[in-house]
Coordinates of C-alpha atoms in Angstrom, one line a residue:
Chain A
M27 CA 18.4 -95.8 -38.9
T28 CA 19.5 -95.2 -42.5
A29 CA 20.2 -97.7 -44.9
A30 CA 23.7 -96.2 -46.0
G31 CA 25.1 -97.4 -49.3
T32 CA 21.6 -98.3 -50.8
G33 CA 21.9 -95.3 -53.1
G34 CA 22.8 -91.7 -53.7
T35 CA 19.7 -90.0 -51.9
F36 CA 20.4 -92.3 -48.8
D37 CA 23.7 -91.7 -48.4
V38 CA 23.2 -87.8 -48.5
I39 CA 20.8 -88.5 -45.8
Y40 CA 23.3 -90.4 -43.6
A41 CA 25.7 -87.6 -44.0
L42 CA 23.3 -84.9 -43.2
D43 CA 22.0 -87.2 -40.2
L44 CA 25.6 -86.9 -38.9
L45 CA 25.8 -83.5 -39.4
G46 CA 22.7 -83.0 -37.6
T47 CA 23.7 -85.0 -34.7
A48 CA 26.8 -82.8 -34.3
A49 CA 25.0 -79.7 -34.3
F50 CA 22.4 -81.1 -32.0
A51 CA 25.5 -82.2 -29.6
A52 CA 27.1 -78.8 -29.9
S53 CA 23.7 -77.0 -29.0
G54 CA 23.4 -79.3 -25.8
A55 CA 26.5 -79.0 -25.0
L56 CA 26.6 -75.0 -25.0
V57 CA 23.4 -75.4 -22.7
G58 CA 24.9 -77.5 -19.9
I59 CA 28.3 -75.3 -19.8
R60 CA 26.0 -72.1 -19.6
K61 CA 24.0 -73.8 -16.7
R62 CA 27.7 -74.1 -15.0
M63 CA 27.4 -78.0 -15.3
D64 CA 30.5 -80.0 -14.9
L65 CA 32.2 -82.0 -18.1
L66 CA 29.9 -85.1 -17.1
G67 CA 26.7 -83.1 -17.4
V68 CA 27.8 -81.2 -20.2
V69 CA 28.6 -84.7 -22.0
V70 CA 25.0 -86.1 -20.8
L71 CA 23.3 -83.0 -22.3
G72 CA 25.1 -83.1 -25.6
L73 CA 24.3 -86.8 -26.0
V74 CA 20.6 -86.4 -24.8
T75 CA 20.4 -83.5 -27.4
A76 CA 22.1 -85.3 -30.4
T77 CA 20.1 -88.8 -29.8
G78 CA 17.1 -88.1 -27.3
G79 CA 14.8 -87.8 -30.4
G80 CA 15.6 -90.7 -32.4
V81 CA 15.4 -92.9 -29.1
V82 CA 12.1 -91.7 -27.8
R83 CA 11.1 -92.6 -31.6
D84 CA 12.5 -96.0 -31.7
L85 CA 11.1 -96.6 -28.1
L86 CA 7.5 -95.6 -29.5
M87 CA 7.7 -97.7 -32.4
N88 CA 9.4 -100.5 -30.6
D89 CA 12.5 -100.9 -32.6
T90 CA 14.9 -101.5 -30.0
P91 CA 17.8 -101.3 -28.8
P92 CA 17.5 -97.4 -30.5
F93 CA 19.4 -96.7 -33.4
C94 CA 22.5 -95.1 -31.6
F95 CA 23.1 -98.5 -29.8
K96 CA 22.9 -100.3 -33.2
N97 CA 25.3 -97.8 -34.8
E98 CA 27.6 -96.2 -32.2
T99 CA 29.0 -93.8 -34.6
Y100 CA 26.3 -91.3 -33.4
L101 CA 27.4 -91.7 -29.8
Y102 CA 31.1 -91.4 -30.6
L103 CA 30.5 -88.6 -32.9
A104 CA 28.2 -86.7 -30.1
L105 CA 30.9 -87.3 -27.5
A106 CA 33.7 -86.2 -29.3
V107 CA 31.7 -82.9 -30.4
T108 CA 30.6 -82.3 -26.9
I109 CA 34.4 -82.6 -25.5
I110 CA 35.6 -80.0 -28.2
V111 CA 32.7 -77.5 -27.1
F112 CA 33.9 -78.1 -23.8
L113 CA 37.2 -77.0 -24.4
I114 CA 36.5 -74.1 -26.6
P115 CA 32.8 -73.0 -26.2
R116 CA 33.4 -69.2 -27.3
K117 CA 34.5 -70.3 -30.7
F118 CA 31.2 -72.1 -31.2
E119 CA 29.4 -69.1 -29.4
R120 CA 30.7 -66.8 -31.9
Q121 CA 29.7 -68.7 -35.0
R122 CA 25.9 -68.1 -34.1
K123 CA 24.7 -67.9 -37.5
T124 CA 26.7 -71.2 -38.7
M125 CA 25.2 -73.0 -35.8
L126 CA 21.6 -71.9 -36.6
L127 CA 22.2 -73.1 -40.0
L128 CA 23.4 -76.4 -39.0
D129 CA 21.1 -76.7 -36.4
A130 CA 18.1 -76.2 -39.2
L131 CA 19.9 -79.0 -41.5
G132 CA 19.4 -81.3 -38.5
L133 CA 15.9 -80.5 -37.9
G134 CA 15.3 -81.2 -41.7
T135 CA 17.1 -84.5 -41.7
F136 CA 15.6 -85.6 -38.4
L137 CA 11.9 -85.0 -39.4
V138 CA 12.4 -86.6 -42.8
I139 CA 14.0 -89.6 -40.8
G140 CA 11.5 -89.7 -38.3
T141 CA 8.5 -89.6 -40.6
S142 CA 9.8 -91.9 -43.1
K143 CA 10.4 -94.4 -40.5
A144 CA 6.7 -94.2 -39.3
L145 CA 5.3 -94.8 -42.8
A146 CA 7.5 -97.8 -43.0
F147 CA 6.1 -99.0 -39.9
K148 CA 2.4 -98.2 -41.4
L149 CA 1.5 -95.6 -38.9
G150 CA -1.5 -93.1 -39.9
F151 CA -1.2 -89.3 -40.7
M152 CA -1.1 -88.3 -36.9
G153 CA 1.6 -90.7 -36.2
S154 CA 4.0 -90.1 -38.9
V155 CA 3.8 -86.2 -38.2
I156 CA 4.3 -87.0 -34.6
M157 CA 7.2 -89.4 -35.3
G158 CA 9.0 -86.9 -37.3
V159 CA 8.3 -84.0 -35.2
M160 CA 9.4 -86.1 -32.1
T161 CA 12.5 -87.1 -33.7
A162 CA 13.6 -83.4 -34.4
T163 CA 12.6 -81.4 -31.2
A164 CA 12.4 -84.4 -28.1
G165 CA 16.3 -84.4 -27.5
G166 CA 16.0 -80.4 -27.4
M167 CA 13.0 -80.7 -25.0
I168 CA 14.9 -83.2 -22.6
R169 CA 17.7 -80.8 -22.9
D170 CA 15.6 -78.1 -21.5
M171 CA 13.9 -80.1 -18.9
L172 CA 17.3 -81.4 -17.6
G173 CA 18.4 -77.6 -17.6
N174 CA 15.1 -76.7 -15.4
E175 CA 13.5 -74.7 -18.1
I176 CA 10.5 -74.7 -19.9
P177 CA 11.3 -76.1 -23.5
L178 CA 12.0 -73.0 -25.8
I179 CA 10.3 -74.6 -28.6
L180 CA 7.0 -74.5 -26.5
Q181 CA 7.3 -70.9 -26.0
R182 CA 8.4 -69.1 -29.1
E183 CA 9.9 -69.2 -32.5
I184 CA 9.0 -71.3 -35.6
Y185 CA 11.0 -74.4 -35.0
A186 CA 8.8 -77.4 -34.2
S187 CA 6.1 -75.9 -36.6
A188 CA 8.7 -76.1 -39.5
C189 CA 8.6 -79.8 -38.8
I190 CA 4.9 -80.3 -38.9
A191 CA 5.0 -78.8 -42.0
G192 CA 7.5 -80.6 -43.5
G193 CA 5.7 -83.8 -42.1
I194 CA 2.5 -83.3 -43.4
V195 CA 4.3 -82.3 -46.9
L196 CA 6.3 -85.8 -46.7
Y197 CA 2.8 -87.5 -45.9
L198 CA 1.0 -86.5 -48.4
L199 CA 3.4 -86.9 -51.2
H200 CA 4.3 -90.4 -50.3
R201 CA 0.2 -91.2 -50.2
A202 CA 0.6 -89.8 -53.9
G203 CA 3.0 -92.3 -54.7
V204 CA 5.8 -90.0 -55.0
A205 CA 9.1 -91.9 -54.9
A206 CA 11.5 -91.5 -51.7
A207 CA 14.2 -89.9 -53.5
V208 CA 12.0 -87.0 -54.5
T209 CA 9.8 -86.3 -51.1
L210 CA 12.8 -86.7 -48.6
P211 CA 14.6 -84.0 -50.0
V212 CA 11.3 -81.6 -50.7
A213 CA 9.9 -82.2 -47.4
A214 CA 13.6 -81.5 -45.6
L215 CA 13.9 -78.4 -47.8
V216 CA 10.3 -77.2 -46.6
V217 CA 11.4 -77.6 -42.7
I218 CA 14.8 -75.8 -43.6
A219 CA 13.3 -73.1 -45.6
I220 CA 10.5 -72.1 -43.2
R221 CA 13.1 -72.3 -40.1
I222 CA 15.5 -70.0 -42.0
A223 CA 13.1 -67.6 -43.0
A224 CA 11.5 -67.7 -39.4
I225 CA 14.7 -66.7 -38.2
L226 CA 15.4 -63.8 -40.7
R227 CA 12.0 -62.6 -40.5
G228 CA 11.1 -63.1 -36.6
W229 CA 8.1 -65.4 -37.3
Q230 CA 6.2 -66.2 -34.3
L231 CA 3.2 -68.3 -33.7
P232 CA -0.1 -66.5 -31.8
K233 CA -0.3 -67.0 -28.1
G234 CA -3.6 -67.5 -26.4
P235 CA -5.1 -64.3 -24.5
V236 CA -3.9 -63.9 -21.0
I237 CA -6.2 -65.8 -18.6
Chain B
M10 CA -7.0 -100.0 -25.8
T11 CA -11.1 -100.9 -25.4
A12 CA -12.6 -103.4 -27.6
A13 CA -15.6 -101.1 -28.8
G14 CA -18.4 -103.2 -29.6
T15 CA -18.0 -106.3 -27.7
G16 CA -20.5 -105.5 -25.2
G17 CA -22.6 -102.6 -23.3
T18 CA -19.7 -102.2 -20.6
F19 CA -16.8 -101.7 -23.2
D20 CA -19.1 -99.4 -25.5
V21 CA -19.6 -97.1 -22.3
I22 CA -15.7 -97.5 -21.3
Y23 CA -14.7 -96.5 -25.1
A24 CA -17.2 -93.2 -24.5
L25 CA -16.0 -92.5 -21.2
D26 CA -12.1 -92.9 -22.4
L27 CA -12.7 -90.0 -25.1
L28 CA -14.4 -87.9 -22.8
G29 CA -11.7 -88.0 -20.2
T30 CA -9.3 -87.7 -23.2
A31 CA -11.0 -84.4 -24.1
A32 CA -11.2 -83.3 -20.5
F33 CA -7.5 -84.1 -20.2
A34 CA -6.6 -82.4 -23.3
A35 CA -8.2 -79.4 -22.0
S36 CA -6.5 -79.1 -18.7
G37 CA -3.2 -79.5 -20.4
A38 CA -4.1 -76.7 -22.9
L39 CA -5.1 -74.3 -19.9
V40 CA -1.7 -75.0 -18.6
G41 CA -0.1 -74.0 -21.6
I42 CA -1.7 -70.7 -22.3
R43 CA -1.2 -69.7 -18.5
K44 CA 2.4 -70.4 -19.1
R45 CA 2.4 -67.9 -22.3
M46 CA 3.1 -70.9 -24.7
D47 CA 2.6 -70.3 -28.1
L48 CA -0.1 -72.2 -30.4
L49 CA 2.4 -75.0 -30.9
G50 CA 3.3 -75.3 -26.9
V51 CA -0.3 -75.3 -26.2
V52 CA -1.0 -78.2 -28.6
V53 CA 2.0 -80.1 -27.2
L54 CA 0.6 -79.8 -23.8
G55 CA -2.8 -80.7 -24.7
L56 CA -1.8 -84.0 -26.5
V57 CA 0.7 -84.9 -23.9
T58 CA -1.8 -84.5 -20.8
A59 CA -4.5 -86.5 -22.9
T60 CA -2.5 -89.7 -24.1
G61 CA 0.9 -89.4 -22.4
G62 CA -0.3 -91.6 -19.4
G63 CA -1.6 -94.5 -21.7
V64 CA 2.0 -94.2 -24.1
V65 CA 3.7 -94.8 -20.9
R66 CA 1.5 -97.8 -19.7
D67 CA 1.7 -99.3 -23.4
L68 CA 5.6 -98.7 -23.5
L69 CA 6.1 -100.3 -20.1
M70 CA 3.9 -103.0 -21.1
N71 CA 5.4 -103.4 -24.6
D72 CA 2.6 -103.1 -26.6
T73 CA 3.6 -101.0 -29.1
P74 CA 3.0 -98.7 -30.9
P75 CA 1.1 -97.4 -28.3
F76 CA -2.9 -97.1 -28.2
C77 CA -3.2 -93.3 -29.7
F78 CA -1.0 -94.3 -32.7
K79 CA -3.3 -97.5 -33.3
N80 CA -6.4 -95.4 -32.9
E81 CA -5.7 -92.0 -34.0
T82 CA -9.1 -90.9 -33.0
Y83 CA -7.6 -90.1 -29.6
L84 CA -4.9 -87.8 -31.1
Y85 CA -7.7 -86.1 -33.1
L86 CA -9.8 -85.6 -30.5
A87 CA -7.3 -84.1 -28.2
L88 CA -5.9 -81.8 -30.9
A89 CA -9.7 -80.7 -31.9
V90 CA -10.2 -80.0 -28.3
T91 CA -6.8 -77.6 -28.0
I92 CA -7.5 -75.7 -30.5
I93 CA -10.9 -74.7 -29.1
V94 CA -9.4 -74.1 -25.6
F95 CA -6.7 -72.0 -27.3
L96 CA -9.5 -69.5 -29.0
I97 CA -11.7 -69.4 -25.8
P98 CA -10.0 -70.4 -23.1
R99 CA -11.9 -68.0 -20.8
K100 CA -15.0 -70.0 -21.2
F101 CA -13.5 -73.0 -20.4
E102 CA -11.9 -71.1 -17.0
R103 CA -15.6 -70.5 -16.1
Q104 CA -16.8 -73.9 -16.2
R105 CA -14.3 -74.7 -13.1
K106 CA -16.8 -77.1 -11.8
T107 CA -17.7 -79.1 -15.0
M108 CA -13.9 -79.2 -15.9
L109 CA -13.1 -80.8 -12.3
L110 CA -15.9 -83.1 -12.9
L111 CA -14.9 -84.2 -16.5
D112 CA -11.5 -84.4 -15.3
A113 CA -12.8 -87.2 -12.2
L114 CA -14.8 -89.0 -14.8
G115 CA -11.5 -89.4 -16.8
L116 CA -9.6 -90.2 -13.7
G117 CA -11.5 -93.2 -13.1
T118 CA -11.8 -94.4 -16.6
F119 CA -8.0 -94.0 -17.3
L120 CA -7.6 -96.0 -14.0
V121 CA -9.9 -99.0 -15.0
I122 CA -8.4 -99.1 -18.4
G123 CA -4.9 -99.4 -17.1
T124 CA -5.4 -101.6 -14.5
S125 CA -7.7 -104.0 -16.4
K126 CA -5.0 -104.3 -19.1
A127 CA -2.0 -104.8 -16.5
L128 CA -4.4 -108.0 -15.3
A129 CA -4.9 -109.0 -18.9
F130 CA -0.9 -108.6 -19.1
K131 CA -1.1 -110.9 -15.9
L132 CA 1.3 -108.5 -13.9
G133 CA 1.2 -108.8 -9.9
F134 CA -0.6 -106.3 -7.4
M135 CA 1.9 -103.7 -7.5
G136 CA 2.0 -103.8 -11.0
S137 CA -1.4 -103.7 -11.8
V138 CA -2.2 -100.7 -9.5
I139 CA 1.1 -98.7 -10.8
M140 CA -0.4 -99.2 -14.4
G141 CA -3.5 -98.0 -13.6
V142 CA -2.1 -94.8 -11.6
M143 CA 0.5 -94.0 -14.1
T144 CA -2.5 -94.1 -17.0
A145 CA -4.6 -92.0 -14.9
T146 CA -1.6 -89.6 -13.8
A147 CA 1.4 -90.0 -15.9
G148 CA 0.1 -87.2 -18.6
G149 CA -0.6 -84.7 -15.8
M150 CA 2.9 -85.2 -14.5
I151 CA 4.6 -84.7 -17.7
R152 CA 2.8 -81.6 -18.3
D153 CA 3.6 -80.1 -15.1
M154 CA 7.2 -81.1 -15.9
L155 CA 7.3 -79.7 -18.9
G156 CA 5.5 -76.4 -17.5
N157 CA 8.7 -76.4 -15.3
E158 CA 6.2 -76.9 -12.2
I159 CA 6.7 -79.5 -9.3
P160 CA 3.8 -82.3 -10.5
L161 CA 0.8 -80.7 -8.7
I162 CA -0.2 -84.3 -7.4
L163 CA 2.8 -84.8 -5.9
Q164 CA 2.4 -82.1 -3.6
R165 CA -1.6 -82.2 -2.6
E166 CA -5.0 -83.1 -3.1
I167 CA -6.3 -86.6 -3.0
Y168 CA -5.9 -87.3 -7.0
A169 CA -3.7 -90.1 -7.5
S170 CA -4.4 -91.5 -4.2
A171 CA -8.3 -91.9 -5.1
C172 CA -6.7 -94.2 -8.1
I173 CA -4.7 -96.1 -5.8
A174 CA -7.7 -97.1 -4.1
G175 CA -9.8 -97.7 -7.2
G176 CA -6.8 -100.4 -8.7
I177 CA -6.7 -102.1 -5.0
V178 CA -10.6 -102.5 -5.4
L179 CA -10.4 -103.8 -9.1
Y180 CA -7.4 -105.9 -8.4
L181 CA -9.1 -107.5 -5.4
L182 CA -12.6 -108.3 -7.0
H183 CA -10.7 -109.7 -10.4
R184 CA -8.9 -111.9 -8.0
A185 CA -12.1 -112.8 -6.2
G186 CA -13.2 -114.0 -9.6
V187 CA -15.9 -111.0 -10.1
A188 CA -16.8 -110.3 -13.7
A189 CA -15.3 -107.3 -15.6
A190 CA -19.0 -105.8 -16.2
V191 CA -19.1 -105.3 -12.3
T192 CA -15.3 -104.9 -11.4
L193 CA -14.5 -102.0 -14.0
P194 CA -17.9 -99.6 -13.0
V195 CA -17.3 -100.2 -9.2
A196 CA -13.6 -99.2 -9.5
A197 CA -14.4 -96.4 -11.7
L198 CA -16.9 -95.2 -9.3
V199 CA -14.5 -95.2 -6.4
V200 CA -12.0 -93.1 -7.9
I201 CA -14.7 -90.5 -8.7
A202 CA -16.3 -90.7 -5.4
I203 CA -13.1 -90.0 -3.5
R204 CA -12.3 -87.9 -5.9
I205 CA -15.2 -85.5 -6.0
A206 CA -15.5 -86.2 -2.0
A207 CA -11.9 -84.8 -1.7
I208 CA -12.6 -81.8 -3.6
L209 CA -15.9 -81.2 -1.7
R210 CA -14.2 -81.6 1.9
G211 CA -10.7 -80.6 1.3
W212 CA -9.4 -83.6 1.9
Q213 CA -5.4 -83.7 1.9
L214 CA -3.0 -86.3 2.4
P215 CA -0.5 -86.0 5.6
K216 CA 2.9 -84.3 4.8
G217 CA 6.2 -85.3 6.5
P218 CA 8.0 -83.3 9.6
V219 CA 9.8 -80.3 8.4
I220 CA 13.5 -81.4 8.0
Chain C
M8 CA 17.4 -108.9 -13.2
T9 CA 19.6 -111.4 -11.6
A10 CA 19.8 -115.2 -11.6
A11 CA 19.4 -115.4 -7.8
G12 CA 20.5 -118.9 -6.6
T13 CA 22.9 -119.9 -9.4
G14 CA 25.6 -119.2 -7.6
G15 CA 27.2 -117.4 -4.8
T16 CA 28.4 -114.0 -6.9
F17 CA 24.8 -113.8 -8.2
D18 CA 23.2 -114.2 -4.8
V19 CA 25.6 -111.6 -3.5
I20 CA 24.5 -109.4 -6.3
Y21 CA 21.1 -109.9 -5.4
A22 CA 21.4 -109.0 -1.8
L23 CA 23.4 -105.8 -2.9
D24 CA 21.0 -104.9 -5.4
L25 CA 18.0 -105.0 -2.6
L26 CA 20.3 -103.0 -0.3
G27 CA 20.9 -100.6 -3.2
T28 CA 17.2 -100.3 -3.6
A29 CA 16.6 -99.6 -0.3
A30 CA 19.3 -96.7 -0.1
F31 CA 17.9 -95.1 -3.4
A32 CA 14.2 -95.0 -2.2
A33 CA 15.4 -93.6 1.2
S34 CA 17.3 -91.0 -1.0
G35 CA 14.0 -90.4 -3.1
A36 CA 11.7 -90.1 0.1
L37 CA 14.1 -87.5 2.0
V38 CA 13.8 -85.1 -1.3
G39 CA 10.3 -85.5 -1.4
I40 CA 9.9 -84.8 2.2
R41 CA 12.1 -81.8 1.6
K42 CA 10.1 -80.7 -0.9
R43 CA 7.0 -80.6 1.2
M44 CA 5.4 -83.0 -0.9
D45 CA 2.4 -85.3 0.7
L46 CA 2.8 -89.0 1.4
L47 CA 1.8 -89.9 -2.1
G48 CA 4.3 -87.6 -3.4
V49 CA 7.1 -89.3 -1.0
V50 CA 6.1 -92.5 -2.4
V51 CA 6.2 -91.7 -5.5
L52 CA 9.5 -90.1 -5.3
G53 CA 10.9 -93.3 -3.5
L54 CA 9.9 -95.9 -5.9
V55 CA 11.0 -93.7 -9.2
T56 CA 14.3 -93.3 -7.5
A57 CA 14.8 -96.6 -6.4
T58 CA 13.4 -98.5 -9.7
G59 CA 13.5 -95.6 -12.5
G60 CA 17.3 -96.5 -13.6
G61 CA 16.4 -100.1 -14.2
V62 CA 13.1 -99.3 -15.8
V63 CA 14.8 -96.9 -18.5
R64 CA 17.4 -99.5 -19.1
D65 CA 14.8 -102.3 -19.6
L66 CA 12.9 -100.1 -21.8
L67 CA 15.6 -99.6 -24.1
M68 CA 16.8 -102.9 -24.3
N69 CA 13.1 -104.1 -24.9
D70 CA 13.3 -106.4 -21.8
T71 CA 9.7 -105.8 -20.9
P72 CA 8.0 -105.7 -18.4
P73 CA 10.8 -104.0 -16.7
F74 CA 12.7 -106.0 -13.8
C75 CA 10.5 -104.6 -10.6
F76 CA 7.1 -105.8 -12.5
K77 CA 8.7 -109.0 -12.9
N78 CA 9.8 -109.7 -9.5
E79 CA 7.7 -107.0 -7.2
T80 CA 10.1 -107.8 -4.4
Y81 CA 11.9 -104.4 -5.3
L82 CA 8.6 -102.4 -5.2
Y83 CA 7.5 -103.8 -2.1
L84 CA 10.8 -103.1 -0.2
A85 CA 11.2 -99.6 -1.9
L86 CA 7.4 -98.8 -0.6
A87 CA 8.2 -100.2 3.1
V88 CA 11.3 -98.2 2.7
T89 CA 9.7 -95.0 1.6
I90 CA 6.9 -95.3 4.4
I91 CA 9.3 -95.6 7.1
V92 CA 11.5 -92.7 6.0
F93 CA 8.1 -90.9 5.8
L94 CA 7.6 -91.5 9.1
I95 CA 10.9 -90.8 10.8
P96 CA 12.9 -88.8 8.3
R97 CA 15.2 -87.2 11.0
K98 CA 16.8 -90.4 12.0
F99 CA 17.7 -90.9 8.4
E100 CA 19.1 -87.4 8.0
R101 CA 21.0 -87.9 11.4
Q102 CA 22.8 -91.2 9.4
R103 CA 24.4 -89.1 6.8
K104 CA 27.5 -90.9 6.7
T105 CA 25.8 -94.6 6.5
M106 CA 23.5 -93.4 3.8
L107 CA 26.4 -92.2 1.6
L108 CA 28.0 -95.5 2.0
L109 CA 24.9 -97.4 1.3
D110 CA 24.3 -95.0 -1.6
A111 CA 27.8 -95.9 -3.0
L112 CA 27.1 -99.7 -2.5
G113 CA 24.2 -99.2 -4.6
L114 CA 25.5 -97.3 -7.3
G115 CA 28.4 -99.8 -7.7
T116 CA 25.7 -102.6 -7.9
F117 CA 23.3 -101.0 -10.2
L118 CA 26.2 -100.1 -12.7
V119 CA 27.7 -103.7 -12.8
I120 CA 24.0 -105.3 -13.2
G121 CA 23.2 -102.6 -16.3
T122 CA 26.5 -103.3 -17.8
S123 CA 26.5 -106.8 -17.6
K124 CA 23.0 -106.9 -18.8
A125 CA 24.0 -104.8 -22.1
L126 CA 27.2 -107.2 -22.6
A127 CA 24.2 -110.2 -22.7
F128 CA 22.4 -108.2 -25.0
K129 CA 25.7 -108.0 -27.1
L130 CA 25.6 -103.9 -26.9
G131 CA 28.9 -102.3 -28.0
F132 CA 31.1 -100.3 -25.8
M133 CA 29.5 -97.0 -25.7
G134 CA 25.9 -98.8 -24.9
S135 CA 27.6 -101.1 -22.4
V136 CA 29.0 -98.3 -20.5
I137 CA 26.0 -96.0 -20.9
M138 CA 23.3 -98.7 -19.6
G139 CA 25.4 -99.5 -16.7
V140 CA 25.7 -95.5 -16.0
M141 CA 22.0 -95.1 -16.6
T142 CA 20.8 -97.8 -14.4
A143 CA 22.8 -96.3 -11.6
T144 CA 21.8 -92.8 -12.2
A145 CA 18.6 -92.3 -14.2
G146 CA 16.2 -92.7 -11.2
G147 CA 18.1 -89.9 -9.3
M148 CA 17.8 -87.8 -12.3
I149 CA 14.1 -88.3 -12.6
R150 CA 14.0 -87.8 -8.8
D151 CA 15.2 -84.5 -9.2
M152 CA 13.1 -83.5 -12.5
L153 CA 10.1 -84.3 -10.6
G154 CA 11.4 -82.1 -7.7
N155 CA 12.1 -79.1 -10.5
E156 CA 15.9 -79.3 -9.9
I157 CA 18.6 -79.3 -12.3
P158 CA 19.8 -83.0 -11.4
L159 CA 22.5 -82.9 -8.8
I160 CA 24.9 -85.3 -10.7
L161 CA 25.0 -82.9 -13.8
Q162 CA 26.6 -80.3 -11.6
R163 CA 28.9 -81.4 -9.4
E164 CA 30.5 -84.4 -7.4
I165 CA 32.1 -87.7 -8.9
Y166 CA 29.0 -89.9 -9.2
A167 CA 27.9 -90.8 -12.8
S168 CA 32.0 -90.4 -13.5
A169 CA 32.4 -93.3 -11.0
C170 CA 30.3 -95.2 -12.6
I171 CA 31.7 -94.6 -16.1
A172 CA 35.0 -95.7 -14.8
G173 CA 33.6 -99.1 -13.6
G174 CA 31.8 -99.8 -16.5
I175 CA 34.9 -99.1 -18.8
V176 CA 36.5 -101.9 -16.6
L177 CA 33.7 -104.1 -16.8
Y178 CA 33.6 -104.1 -20.6
L179 CA 37.4 -104.1 -20.8
L180 CA 37.7 -107.3 -18.3
H181 CA 34.6 -108.9 -20.4
R182 CA 36.5 -108.8 -23.4
A183 CA 39.6 -110.2 -22.3
G184 CA 37.8 -113.2 -21.4
V185 CA 37.8 -112.7 -17.7
A186 CA 35.3 -114.7 -15.7
A187 CA 32.0 -112.8 -14.4
A188 CA 32.7 -113.8 -11.0
V189 CA 35.8 -111.8 -11.1
T190 CA 34.6 -109.0 -13.4
L191 CA 31.5 -108.1 -11.4
P192 CA 33.3 -107.5 -7.8
V193 CA 36.2 -105.8 -9.5
A194 CA 34.2 -103.4 -11.6
A195 CA 31.6 -102.4 -8.5
L196 CA 34.7 -102.1 -6.5
V197 CA 35.9 -99.7 -8.6
V198 CA 32.8 -97.6 -8.5
I199 CA 32.5 -97.8 -5.0
A200 CA 36.3 -96.8 -4.1
I201 CA 35.8 -93.8 -6.6
R202 CA 32.8 -92.5 -5.4
I203 CA 34.2 -92.8 -1.7
A204 CA 37.3 -91.2 -2.2
A205 CA 35.7 -88.4 -4.2
I206 CA 33.4 -87.2 -0.9
L207 CA 36.3 -87.9 1.6
R208 CA 38.6 -85.9 -0.6
G209 CA 36.0 -83.3 -2.4
W210 CA 37.0 -84.3 -5.8
Q211 CA 35.3 -82.4 -8.5
L212 CA 35.4 -82.5 -12.3
P213 CA 35.9 -79.4 -14.2
K214 CA 33.5 -76.9 -15.4
G215 CA 33.6 -75.2 -18.7
P216 CA 35.1 -71.2 -19.0
V217 CA 32.1 -68.9 -18.0
I218 CA 30.3 -67.9 -21.6

């Protein structure tokens, strides 16, 4: 998923990738606990939320087995976080602001990883943006489907939309020939900034007329 | 997906394929609006409904990246239709008969594309029929799952069943050595005719006994 | 999926695989009938429950087309069982104990097939266990999602957990160099024994605190 060790930018991305994986695993585990699932269900929701987006992306790009089966660090990390959340969920619930911040970091990182992988696979504009958005959001959508809810991100909040903005920025900078060491952090910061501003200011997308 | 330009039949199929994509995108967008999703949710439902079936088929046949990432016309078209529906949904709601007709055209076209692709990949009888039916119906099933409903086509109406009939006809004609220029339109017409007759006459499949 | 005919163990596995396929198809069909789906919906639920786990596994390991499209016996068998259940569902409902036993047999067999395939593909510990568990449970999870329910196995009963235990046993025995003729039946028996004991004694996994 990331070529760790090939340079500073990539080491930072790998660290943020693991941080985002942990944050997503915690969010999945909390949904499972709230839905009164048992330990197994909570573990499944944690793992799926943390790795589902990247797995779907790798399936669509035929890079198999998906990233977390090549480097099981992602799976062990998500499993460990899930079990900790299962034992002391209230401590995580109380840290709502920290959780949202870590989630935003994960969102930006996953978007950047997905879109830059799509660019490396020579996908076009729509494909590159979609792969990034999917990497960042498909895990959460599967989490909500398993929990028998309409996925939250389809209904409200600027979440996937922040990813779309970051994906467009990354695609355009890449096309303009800007180096990855610049495009990746810039695009991630676009996602994170929009996401945090949206939370602080309560931004919403419009809905269609009632029909 | 289609070898446009290699002959009249294939040009017609490509045109019908785009028409079906537009019709399916509109049906997905309308579900999203009815479910009170925001613009992003409506776009996701439009894109998934329009391309989901073909994407699942290409994943199962390992023809990646899936068709709409090779030819992004499908994605741009679905996106444009979705946004138009988002802006003026009532105009589409009022054209219920036209929408059902376009949907039936899309159904027949997608069945033919999926089943003939499976035949080209040397799948057997069950595989060829299933790939066609999945191409035509999986997008709508994912749409309903994202909208937190039991997929409509599992409960009532002759919809996937019309595809099964068309897929069987296409498989048998193909085995009998009939040329694609004949088998494709015949199978598509079987699907469209059964689907329209079912709507007009209110045909239903039987349900099992209450248990 | 299985190399039938290469030896006694593999012939037995193939026979159990077909038995498990039939049991899973019946469980899917019964859910479809209970949900008041029509014949088509019941068939879809039967096929998906019987083959969905193996299809997801083969997609993740890029062994395409998935097993049931290479050997359509699985699809014909699941279709036949589904139609029989559709016609006489109460006879199957009344055989609850037999159904649970056959389901447990299928669970152990599918776990063993999935995990040993992952080992052949050189996946690691987490990957091997997950592939086995997914082979045994993903079909049932998709069944419940299509039926618009939170998957049963995420909420209660020792079901996937029995698979995890069997997968760990199989992985460790394999690493220790024990022959497949021993590891496969032992791991399957672990799954079946835990599953049956859990039913008889009402074992449950813990749930997290209410949050």
